[in-house]
Coordinates of C-alpha atoms in Angstrom, one line a residue:
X16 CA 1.7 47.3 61.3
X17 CA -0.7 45.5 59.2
X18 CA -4.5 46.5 58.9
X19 CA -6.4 43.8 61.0
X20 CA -8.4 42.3 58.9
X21 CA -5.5 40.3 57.6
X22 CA -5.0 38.7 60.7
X23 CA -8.8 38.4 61.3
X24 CA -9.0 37.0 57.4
X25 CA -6.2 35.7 56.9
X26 CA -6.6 32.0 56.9
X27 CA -9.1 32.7 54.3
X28 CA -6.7 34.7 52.2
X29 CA -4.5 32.3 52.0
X30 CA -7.0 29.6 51.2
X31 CA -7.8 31.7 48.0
X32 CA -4.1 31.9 47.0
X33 CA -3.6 28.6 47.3
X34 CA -7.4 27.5 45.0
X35 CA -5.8 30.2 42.4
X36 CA -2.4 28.5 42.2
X37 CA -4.4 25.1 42.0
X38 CA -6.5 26.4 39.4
X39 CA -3.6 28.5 37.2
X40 CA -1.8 24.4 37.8
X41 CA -4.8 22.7 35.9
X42 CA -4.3 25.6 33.2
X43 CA -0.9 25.4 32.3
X44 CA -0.7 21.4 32.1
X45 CA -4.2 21.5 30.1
X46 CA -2.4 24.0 27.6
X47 CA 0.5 22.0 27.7
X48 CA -1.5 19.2 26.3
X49 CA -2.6 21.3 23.6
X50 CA 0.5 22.4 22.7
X51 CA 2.7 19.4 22.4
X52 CA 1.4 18.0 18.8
X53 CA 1.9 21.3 17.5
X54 CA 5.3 21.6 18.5
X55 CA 6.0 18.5 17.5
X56 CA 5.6 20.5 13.5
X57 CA 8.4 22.2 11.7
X58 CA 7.9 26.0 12.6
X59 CA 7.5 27.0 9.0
X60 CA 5.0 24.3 8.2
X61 CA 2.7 25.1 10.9
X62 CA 2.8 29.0 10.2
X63 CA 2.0 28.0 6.8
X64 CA -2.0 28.1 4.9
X65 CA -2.6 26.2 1.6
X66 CA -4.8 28.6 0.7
X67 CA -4.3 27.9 -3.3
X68 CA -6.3 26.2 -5.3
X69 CA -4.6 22.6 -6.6
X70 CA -4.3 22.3 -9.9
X71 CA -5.4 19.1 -11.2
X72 CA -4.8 19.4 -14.8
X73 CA -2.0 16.7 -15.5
X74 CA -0.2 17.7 -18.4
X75 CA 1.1 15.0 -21.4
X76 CA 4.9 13.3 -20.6
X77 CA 5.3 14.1 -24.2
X78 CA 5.3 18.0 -23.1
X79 CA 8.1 17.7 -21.4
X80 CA 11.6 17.6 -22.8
X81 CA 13.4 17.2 -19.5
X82 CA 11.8 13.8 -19.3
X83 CA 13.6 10.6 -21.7
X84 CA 11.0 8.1 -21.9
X85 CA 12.1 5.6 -24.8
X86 CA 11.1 2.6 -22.9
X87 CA 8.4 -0.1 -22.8
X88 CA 5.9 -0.1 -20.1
X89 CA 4.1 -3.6 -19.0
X90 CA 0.5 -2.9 -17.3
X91 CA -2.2 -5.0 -16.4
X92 CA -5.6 -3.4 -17.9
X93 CA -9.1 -3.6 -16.5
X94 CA -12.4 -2.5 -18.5
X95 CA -14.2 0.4 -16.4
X96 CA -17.6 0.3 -15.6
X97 CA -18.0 3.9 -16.1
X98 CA -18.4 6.8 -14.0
X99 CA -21.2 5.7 -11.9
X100 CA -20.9 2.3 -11.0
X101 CA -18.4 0.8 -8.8
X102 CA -16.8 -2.6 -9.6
X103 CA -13.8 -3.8 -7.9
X104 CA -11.1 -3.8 -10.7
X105 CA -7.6 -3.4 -8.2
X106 CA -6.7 -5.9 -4.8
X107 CA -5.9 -4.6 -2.0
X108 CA -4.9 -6.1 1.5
X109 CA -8.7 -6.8 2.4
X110 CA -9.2 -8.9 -1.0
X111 CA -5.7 -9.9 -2.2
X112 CA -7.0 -12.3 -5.1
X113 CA -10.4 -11.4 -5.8
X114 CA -10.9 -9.0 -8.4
X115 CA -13.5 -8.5 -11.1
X116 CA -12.6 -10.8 -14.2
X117 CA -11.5 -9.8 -17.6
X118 CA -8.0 -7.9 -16.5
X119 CA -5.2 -8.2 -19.0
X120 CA -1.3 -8.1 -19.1
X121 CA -0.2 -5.2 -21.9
X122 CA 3.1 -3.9 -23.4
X123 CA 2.6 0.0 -23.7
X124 CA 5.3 1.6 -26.3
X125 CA 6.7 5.2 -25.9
X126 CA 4.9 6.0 -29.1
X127 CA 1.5 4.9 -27.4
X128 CA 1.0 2.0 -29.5
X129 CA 0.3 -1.4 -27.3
X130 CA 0.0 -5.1 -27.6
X131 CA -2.1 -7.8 -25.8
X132 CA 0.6 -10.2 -24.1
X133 CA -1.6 -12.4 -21.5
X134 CA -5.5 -12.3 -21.7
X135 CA -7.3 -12.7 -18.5
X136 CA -10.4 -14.5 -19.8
X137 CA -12.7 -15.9 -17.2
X138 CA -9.5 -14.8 -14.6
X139 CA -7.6 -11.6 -13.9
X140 CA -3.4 -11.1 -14.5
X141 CA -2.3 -9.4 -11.6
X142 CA 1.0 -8.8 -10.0
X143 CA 3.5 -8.3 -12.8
X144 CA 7.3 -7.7 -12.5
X145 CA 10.3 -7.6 -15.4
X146 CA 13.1 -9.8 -15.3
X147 CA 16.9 -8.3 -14.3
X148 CA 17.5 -9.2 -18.1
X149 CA 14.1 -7.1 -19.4
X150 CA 13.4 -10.2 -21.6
X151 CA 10.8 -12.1 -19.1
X152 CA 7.9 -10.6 -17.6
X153 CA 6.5 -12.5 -14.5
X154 CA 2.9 -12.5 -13.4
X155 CA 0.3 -14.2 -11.2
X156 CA -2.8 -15.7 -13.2
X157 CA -6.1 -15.6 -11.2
X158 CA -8.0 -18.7 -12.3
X159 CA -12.2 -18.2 -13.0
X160 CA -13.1 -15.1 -10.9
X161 CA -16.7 -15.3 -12.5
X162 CA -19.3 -14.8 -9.4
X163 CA -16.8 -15.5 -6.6
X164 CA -16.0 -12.0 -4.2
X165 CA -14.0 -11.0 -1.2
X166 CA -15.1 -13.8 1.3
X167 CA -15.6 -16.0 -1.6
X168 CA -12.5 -16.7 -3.6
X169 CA -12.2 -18.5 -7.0
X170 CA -11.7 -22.1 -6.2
X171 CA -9.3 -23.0 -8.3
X172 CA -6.4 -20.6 -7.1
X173 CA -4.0 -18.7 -9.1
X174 CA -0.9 -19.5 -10.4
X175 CA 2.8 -17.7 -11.3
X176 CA 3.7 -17.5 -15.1
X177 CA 6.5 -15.8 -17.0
X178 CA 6.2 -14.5 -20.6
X179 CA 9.3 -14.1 -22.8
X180 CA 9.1 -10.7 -24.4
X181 CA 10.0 -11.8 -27.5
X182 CA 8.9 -14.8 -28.5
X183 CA 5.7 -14.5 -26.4
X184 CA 6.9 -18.4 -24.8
X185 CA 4.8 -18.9 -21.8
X186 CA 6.7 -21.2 -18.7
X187 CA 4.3 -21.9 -15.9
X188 CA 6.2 -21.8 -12.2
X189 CA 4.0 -22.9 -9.9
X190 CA 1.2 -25.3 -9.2
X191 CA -2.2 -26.1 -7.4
X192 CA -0.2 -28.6 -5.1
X193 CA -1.6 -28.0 -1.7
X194 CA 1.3 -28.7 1.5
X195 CA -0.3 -28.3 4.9
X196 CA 1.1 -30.0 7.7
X197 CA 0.3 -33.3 7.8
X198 CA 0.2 -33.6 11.8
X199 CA -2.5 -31.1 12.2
X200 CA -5.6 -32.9 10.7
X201 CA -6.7 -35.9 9.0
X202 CA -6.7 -35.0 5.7
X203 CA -8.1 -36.2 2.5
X204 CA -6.2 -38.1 0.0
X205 CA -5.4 -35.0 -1.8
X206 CA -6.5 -32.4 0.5
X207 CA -9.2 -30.8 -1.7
X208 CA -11.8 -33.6 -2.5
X209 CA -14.5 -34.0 0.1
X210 CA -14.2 -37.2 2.4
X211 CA -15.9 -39.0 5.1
X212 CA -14.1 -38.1 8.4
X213 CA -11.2 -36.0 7.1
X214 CA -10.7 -32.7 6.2
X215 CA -9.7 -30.8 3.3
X216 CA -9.1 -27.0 2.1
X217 CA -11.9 -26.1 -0.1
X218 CA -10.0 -23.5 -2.6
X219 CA -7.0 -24.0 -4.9
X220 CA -3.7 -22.5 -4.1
X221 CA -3.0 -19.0 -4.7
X222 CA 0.3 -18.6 -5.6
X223 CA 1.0 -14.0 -6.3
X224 CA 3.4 -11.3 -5.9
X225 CA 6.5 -12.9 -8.1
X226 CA 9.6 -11.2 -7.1
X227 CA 13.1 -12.2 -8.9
X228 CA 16.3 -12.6 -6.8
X229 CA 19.7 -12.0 -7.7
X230 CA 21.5 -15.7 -7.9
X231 CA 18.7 -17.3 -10.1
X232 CA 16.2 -17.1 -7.3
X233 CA 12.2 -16.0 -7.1
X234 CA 10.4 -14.9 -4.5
X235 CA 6.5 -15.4 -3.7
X236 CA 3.6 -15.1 -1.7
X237 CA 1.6 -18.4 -1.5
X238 CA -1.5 -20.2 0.6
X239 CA 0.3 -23.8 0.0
X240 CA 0.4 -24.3 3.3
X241 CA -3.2 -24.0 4.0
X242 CA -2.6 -21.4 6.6
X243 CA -5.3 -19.1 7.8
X244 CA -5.5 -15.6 9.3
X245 CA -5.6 -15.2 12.6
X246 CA -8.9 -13.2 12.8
X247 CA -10.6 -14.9 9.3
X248 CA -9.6 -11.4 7.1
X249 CA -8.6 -11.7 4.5
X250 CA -10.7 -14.8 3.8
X251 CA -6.8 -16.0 3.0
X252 CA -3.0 -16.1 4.2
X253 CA -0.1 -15.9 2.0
X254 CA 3.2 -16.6 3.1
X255 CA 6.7 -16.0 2.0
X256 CA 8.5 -18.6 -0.2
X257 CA 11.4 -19.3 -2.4
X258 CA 12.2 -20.9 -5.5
X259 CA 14.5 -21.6 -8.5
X260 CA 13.6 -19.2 -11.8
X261 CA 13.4 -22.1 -14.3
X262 CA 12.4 -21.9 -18.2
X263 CA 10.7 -24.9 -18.1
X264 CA 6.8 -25.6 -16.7
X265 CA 5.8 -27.4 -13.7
X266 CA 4.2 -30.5 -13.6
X267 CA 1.2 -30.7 -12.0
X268 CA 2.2 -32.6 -8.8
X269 CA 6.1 -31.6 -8.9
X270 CA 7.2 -29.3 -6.1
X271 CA 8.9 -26.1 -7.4
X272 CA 13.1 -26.9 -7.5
X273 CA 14.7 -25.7 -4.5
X274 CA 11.3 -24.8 -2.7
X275 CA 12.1 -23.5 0.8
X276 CA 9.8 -21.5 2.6
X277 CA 11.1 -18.4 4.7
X278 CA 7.9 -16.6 6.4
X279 CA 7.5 -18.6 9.1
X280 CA 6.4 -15.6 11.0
X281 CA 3.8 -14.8 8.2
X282 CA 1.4 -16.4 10.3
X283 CA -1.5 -14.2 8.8
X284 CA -0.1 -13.1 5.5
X285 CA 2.1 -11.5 3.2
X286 CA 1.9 -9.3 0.2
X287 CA 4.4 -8.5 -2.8
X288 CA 7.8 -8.7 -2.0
X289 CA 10.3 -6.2 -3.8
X290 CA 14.1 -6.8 -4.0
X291 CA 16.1 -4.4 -2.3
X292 CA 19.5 -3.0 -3.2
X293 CA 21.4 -4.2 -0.3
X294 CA 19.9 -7.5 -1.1
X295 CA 17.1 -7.2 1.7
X296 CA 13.4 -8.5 0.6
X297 CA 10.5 -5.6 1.5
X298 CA 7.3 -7.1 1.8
X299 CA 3.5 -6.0 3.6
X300 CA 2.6 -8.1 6.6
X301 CA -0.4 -8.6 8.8
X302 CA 0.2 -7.7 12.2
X303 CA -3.2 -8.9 13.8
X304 CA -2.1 -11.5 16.7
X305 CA -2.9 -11.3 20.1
X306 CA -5.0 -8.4 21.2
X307 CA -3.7 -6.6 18.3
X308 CA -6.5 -4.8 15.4
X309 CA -7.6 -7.8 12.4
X310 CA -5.9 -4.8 9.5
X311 CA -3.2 -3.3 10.6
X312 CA -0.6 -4.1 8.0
X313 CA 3.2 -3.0 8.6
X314 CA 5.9 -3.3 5.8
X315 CA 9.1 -5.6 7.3
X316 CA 12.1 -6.8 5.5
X317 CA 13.9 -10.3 5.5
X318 CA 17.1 -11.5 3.7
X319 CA 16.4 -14.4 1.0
X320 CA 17.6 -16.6 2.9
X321 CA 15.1 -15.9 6.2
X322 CA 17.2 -14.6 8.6
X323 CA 17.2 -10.5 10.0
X324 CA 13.3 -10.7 9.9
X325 CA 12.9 -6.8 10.8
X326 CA 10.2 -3.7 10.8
X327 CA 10.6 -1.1 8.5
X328 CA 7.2 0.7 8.6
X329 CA 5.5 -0.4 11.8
X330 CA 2.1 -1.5 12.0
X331 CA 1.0 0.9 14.2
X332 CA -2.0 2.9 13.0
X333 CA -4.3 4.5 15.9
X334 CA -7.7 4.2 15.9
X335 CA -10.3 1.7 16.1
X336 CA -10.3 0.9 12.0
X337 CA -6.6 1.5 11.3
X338 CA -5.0 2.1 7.9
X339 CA -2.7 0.1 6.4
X340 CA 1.3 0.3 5.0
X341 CA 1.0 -2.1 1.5
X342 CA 2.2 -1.5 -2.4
X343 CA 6.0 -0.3 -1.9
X344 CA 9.2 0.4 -4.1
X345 CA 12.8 1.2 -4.4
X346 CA 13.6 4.7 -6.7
X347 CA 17.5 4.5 -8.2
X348 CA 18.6 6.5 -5.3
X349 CA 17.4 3.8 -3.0
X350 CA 14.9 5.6 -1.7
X351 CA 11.5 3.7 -0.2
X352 CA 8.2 5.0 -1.5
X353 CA 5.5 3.0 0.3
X354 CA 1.9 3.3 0.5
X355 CA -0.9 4.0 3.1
X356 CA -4.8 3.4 2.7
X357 CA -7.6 2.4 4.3
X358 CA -8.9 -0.8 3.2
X359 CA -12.1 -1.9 1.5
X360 CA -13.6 1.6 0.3
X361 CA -10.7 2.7 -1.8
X362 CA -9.9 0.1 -3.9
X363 CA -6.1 0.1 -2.4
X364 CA -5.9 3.8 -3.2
X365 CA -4.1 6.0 -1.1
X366 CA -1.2 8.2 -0.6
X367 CA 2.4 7.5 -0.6
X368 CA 5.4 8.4 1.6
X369 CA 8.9 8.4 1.0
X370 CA 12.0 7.4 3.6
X371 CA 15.3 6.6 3.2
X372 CA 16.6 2.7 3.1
X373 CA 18.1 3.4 6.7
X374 CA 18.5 5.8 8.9
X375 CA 21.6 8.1 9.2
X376 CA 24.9 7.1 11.7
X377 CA 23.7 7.6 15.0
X378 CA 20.0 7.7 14.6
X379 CA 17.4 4.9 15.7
X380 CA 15.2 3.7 12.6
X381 CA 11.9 4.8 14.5
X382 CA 10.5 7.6 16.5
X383 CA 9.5 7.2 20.0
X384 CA 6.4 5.4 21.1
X385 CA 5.0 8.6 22.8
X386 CA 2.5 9.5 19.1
X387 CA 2.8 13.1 20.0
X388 CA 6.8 13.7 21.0
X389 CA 8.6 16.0 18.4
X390 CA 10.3 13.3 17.3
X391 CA 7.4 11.9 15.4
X392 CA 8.0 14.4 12.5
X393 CA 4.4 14.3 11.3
X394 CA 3.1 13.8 7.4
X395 CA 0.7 16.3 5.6
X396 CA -2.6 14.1 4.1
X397 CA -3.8 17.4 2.7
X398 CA -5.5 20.3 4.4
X399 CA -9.2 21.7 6.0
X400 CA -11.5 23.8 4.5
X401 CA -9.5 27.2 6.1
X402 CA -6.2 25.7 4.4
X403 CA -4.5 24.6 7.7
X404 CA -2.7 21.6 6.9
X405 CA -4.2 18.2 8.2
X406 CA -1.1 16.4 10.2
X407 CA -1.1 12.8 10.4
X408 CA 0.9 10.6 13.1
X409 CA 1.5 7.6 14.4
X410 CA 3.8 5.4 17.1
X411 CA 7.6 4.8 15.7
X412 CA 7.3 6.7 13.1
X413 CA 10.3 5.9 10.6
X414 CA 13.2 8.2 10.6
X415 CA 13.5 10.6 7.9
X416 CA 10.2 9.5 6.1
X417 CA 8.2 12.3 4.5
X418 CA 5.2 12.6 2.5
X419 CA 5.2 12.0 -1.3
X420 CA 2.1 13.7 -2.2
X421 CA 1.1 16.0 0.5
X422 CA -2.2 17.2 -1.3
X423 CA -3.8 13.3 -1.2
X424 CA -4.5 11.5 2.1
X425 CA -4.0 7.8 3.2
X426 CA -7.4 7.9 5.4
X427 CA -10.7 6.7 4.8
X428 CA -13.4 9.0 2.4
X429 CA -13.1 11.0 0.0
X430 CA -9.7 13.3 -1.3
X431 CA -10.4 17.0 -0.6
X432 CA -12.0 19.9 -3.6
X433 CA -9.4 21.3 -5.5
X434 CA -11.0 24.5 -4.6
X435 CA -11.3 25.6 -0.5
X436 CA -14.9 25.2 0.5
X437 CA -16.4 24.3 -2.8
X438 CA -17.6 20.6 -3.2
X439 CA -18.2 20.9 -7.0
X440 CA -14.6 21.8 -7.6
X441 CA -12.9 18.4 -8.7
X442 CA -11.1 16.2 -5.8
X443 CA -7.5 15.8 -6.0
X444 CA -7.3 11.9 -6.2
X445 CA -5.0 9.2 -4.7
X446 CA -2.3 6.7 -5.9
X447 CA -1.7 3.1 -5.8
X448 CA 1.4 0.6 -7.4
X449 CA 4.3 2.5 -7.3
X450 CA 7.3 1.6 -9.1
X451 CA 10.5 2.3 -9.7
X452 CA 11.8 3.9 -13.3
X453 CA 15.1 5.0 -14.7
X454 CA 16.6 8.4 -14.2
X455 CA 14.8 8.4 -10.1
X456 CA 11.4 8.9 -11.9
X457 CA 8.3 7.2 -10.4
X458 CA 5.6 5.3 -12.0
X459 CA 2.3 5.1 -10.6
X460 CA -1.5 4.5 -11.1
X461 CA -3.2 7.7 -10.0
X462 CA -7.0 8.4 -10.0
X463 CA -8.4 12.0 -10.0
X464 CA -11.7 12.4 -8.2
X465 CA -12.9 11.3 -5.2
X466 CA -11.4 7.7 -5.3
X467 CA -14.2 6.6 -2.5
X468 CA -16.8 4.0 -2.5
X469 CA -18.3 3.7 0.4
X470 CA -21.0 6.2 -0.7
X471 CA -22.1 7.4 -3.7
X472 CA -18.8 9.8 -4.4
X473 CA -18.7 10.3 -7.8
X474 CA -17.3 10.0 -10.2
X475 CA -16.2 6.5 -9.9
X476 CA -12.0 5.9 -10.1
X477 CA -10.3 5.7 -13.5
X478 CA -6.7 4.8 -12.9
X479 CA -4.3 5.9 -15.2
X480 CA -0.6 5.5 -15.8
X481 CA 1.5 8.8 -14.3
X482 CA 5.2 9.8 -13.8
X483 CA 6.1 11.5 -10.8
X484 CA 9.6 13.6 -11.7
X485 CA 12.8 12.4 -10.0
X486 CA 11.0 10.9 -7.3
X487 CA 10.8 14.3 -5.5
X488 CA 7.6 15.4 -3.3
X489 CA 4.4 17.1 -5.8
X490 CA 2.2 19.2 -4.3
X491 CA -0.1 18.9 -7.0
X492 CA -1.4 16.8 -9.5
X493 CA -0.1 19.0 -12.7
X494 CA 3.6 18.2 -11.1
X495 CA 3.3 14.8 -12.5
X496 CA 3.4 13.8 -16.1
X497 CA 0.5 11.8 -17.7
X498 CA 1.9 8.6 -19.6
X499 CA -1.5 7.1 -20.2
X500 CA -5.3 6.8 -19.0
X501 CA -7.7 5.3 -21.1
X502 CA -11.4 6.0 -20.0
X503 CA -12.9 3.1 -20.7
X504 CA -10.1 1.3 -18.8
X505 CA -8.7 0.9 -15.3
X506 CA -4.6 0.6 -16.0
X507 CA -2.9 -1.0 -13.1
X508 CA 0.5 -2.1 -12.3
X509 CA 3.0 -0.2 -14.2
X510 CA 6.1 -1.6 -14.6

């Protein structure tokens, strides 16, 4: 027979069991909550320390005989300011056509020799792209950016030009022709000039990001519509249109042949479409409506025509000032590299990622909304100060996507010390403008350093033409292969 004090005590007893089994409850679910994300990692990569220092040395293309470069490179080039003072030489989604004046379109040579093919003057050349045919080069022309900024832009616009390699015969494609819709104000005679009672846009047109189609066709980013963003940033909104490719200039109140615009849904911009394989258009988009952040930018893809408007990188960044998907390619292997950054203080540097064009048979293009669930398979943007790695995720993350250059983050401040724990080592840098090249190589604009201007992080970015190998992930800087970087000049936009 039982002592009795468990029938005296009993009831109390059992109260006790039943506050431990409440208590070991809380435990377990408060544990499982801490171990979720991390399941969510490959086994191997969270067992595994990046204890090493990164080497940052980047050695010469011309070292390397696996490489064939024999080909011409077309850049825009910007003079530096040097390494102490920062001056806003690259866009980026917060300032898409403001930039300091002065940039100019080059032709590099294998043998390192270079020619002057479009001078900026009192403007910037931005945006270039090469022709199917290699014998055009197309580029946007930002008019007068002398004393005008981010919230400020030039007033008379840009424009889209195309340069014939070799007989240097300029055609101008566009125009400062402004289109809004008629209905929704009453505008003045020519909707610029100032009149009593009506209203009128007070900047030019901006007219960027050419992009040649298969068929004859360009595509474009323009204001012509006189659109604005939903929230007021950018200061501007370009939208998606069409066009013949012609070889003869515009007049100055012609509409551009066979004009038809397809981003109807670009109802707070658009940035820099790239031409697909399967014939799709890629292109960064503002996702700000309704209750949604004023910068989260998502990269979507539309057919030339505008139908099978579709995501491709959600705009889905956490956080109360989210990054941002923009600058994107195709390799040979129709691989997608895109970009992430955080806008303003990086001068549209970041890191990249790299996905396939679709996802496998039987797969959904995106993860699940849940950030955390396993299916997210989360990116590296480099690693703390006891070499753990720093895991980055976000809502639908796209199947199969993986970072490019794990060592680099995406996120706002500085890049991390080459060295663990020491902040005079040298910082491992970011990336910007990615492009395609043959043989599944890469060409980008990388920076060492900090490549952060928020405060004084020094020294200040000098972006330089690189080659990452094959397109296949670096965990270093010395993996890539320098192709040029002049110090006394920002490159930009290799292509």
């Amino acid at each position: 027979m039982p002592p009795a004090w468990i029938f005296v005590r009993g009831g109390k007893v059992m109260m006790r069991l039943i506050k431990m089994r409440w208590f070991f409850a809380v435990l377990l679910v408060a544990l499982a909550l801490i171990v979720v994300p991390v399941l969510g990692q490959p086994k191997q990569e969270r067992e595994k320390l990046f204890l090493d220092p990164v080497n940052v040395k980047v050695p010469s293309i011309r070292s390397d005989n696996s490489i064939k470069y024999d080909y011409d490179i077309v850049y825009v080039r910007a003079r530096r300011a040097g390494d102490k003072t920062h001056k806003r030489f690259y866009t980026d989604f917060s300032q898409p056509v403001t930039m300091e004046p002065g940039a100019d379109l080059m032709l590099l040579h294998p043998d390192g020799k270079e020619e002057l093919l479009v001078a900026g003057g009192e403007g910037s050349i931005t945006d270039p792209v090469v022709s199917f045919d290699a014998q055009w080069v197309y580029y946007s022309h930002i008019y007068n950016l002398k004393n005008h900024n981010q919230w400020n832009p030039p007033r008379q616009g840009a424009d889209i030009y195309k340069i014939h390699l070799k007989s240097r015969r300029i055609v101008r494609l566009t125009n400062q022709k402004h289109t809004p819709n008629r209905g929704a104000a009453m505008w003045s005679t020519d909707f610029r000039t100032a009149q009593p009672g009506r209203s009128y846009i007070e900047t030019g047109v901006y007219n960027m990001g050419p992009c040649p189609l298969p068929g004859g066709r360009l595509a474009f980013t323009s204001s012509r519509d006189g659109f604005r963003p939903a929230r007021g940033y950018p200061a501007i909104a370009l939208q998606l249109f069409v066009m013949d490719d012609v070889d003869t200039s515009i007049g100055e109140t012609a509409d551009p042949q066979n004009l038809e615009k397809i981003g109807h849904l670009n109802l707070s911009g658009a940035l820099h479409p790239v031409a697909l394989k399967d014939g799709r258009i890629m292109y960064s988009t503002l996702e700000s409506q309704g209750a949604r952040d004023s910068i989260l930018w998502g990269i979507w893809t539309i057919h030339p025509d505008g139908t099978n408007w579709a995501p491709l990188v959600s705009a889905f960044d956490p956080g109360g000032a989210p990054n941002g998907f923009h600058f994107q390619t195709q390799l040979s292997d129709g691989s997608i590299i895109f970009e992430e950054y955080y806008n303003q203080n990086n001068s549209g540097f970041g890191a990249y990622l790299k996905m396939p064009p679709s996802p496998p048979d039987g797969y959904p293009a995106f993860g699940p909304a849940a950030m955390n669930d396993p299916r997210n398979k989360p990116w590296r943007f480099g690693r703390h100060d006891n070499g753990r790695p720093r895991w980055y995720r976000l809502p639908f993350m796209p199947t199969g996507a993986v970072s490019l250059t794990p060592f680099s983050h995406g996120l706002e401040g500085p890049t991390d010390t080459s060295i663990r724990g020491d902040k005079t080592a040298p910082r491992v840098g970011k990336f910007t403008h990615p492009a395609g090249a043959p043989d599944n190589h890469l060409l980008t604009v990388y920076s060492p350093g900090p490549v952060n201007h928020q405060y004084t992080f020094l020294p200040q970015l000098d972006g330089g033409i690189y080659l990452i190998k094959k397109g296949e992930v670096v965990e270093e800087p010395a993996q890539m292969r320098l192709i040029k970087n002049d110090p006394e000049y920002n490159e930009s936009w290799p292509r």
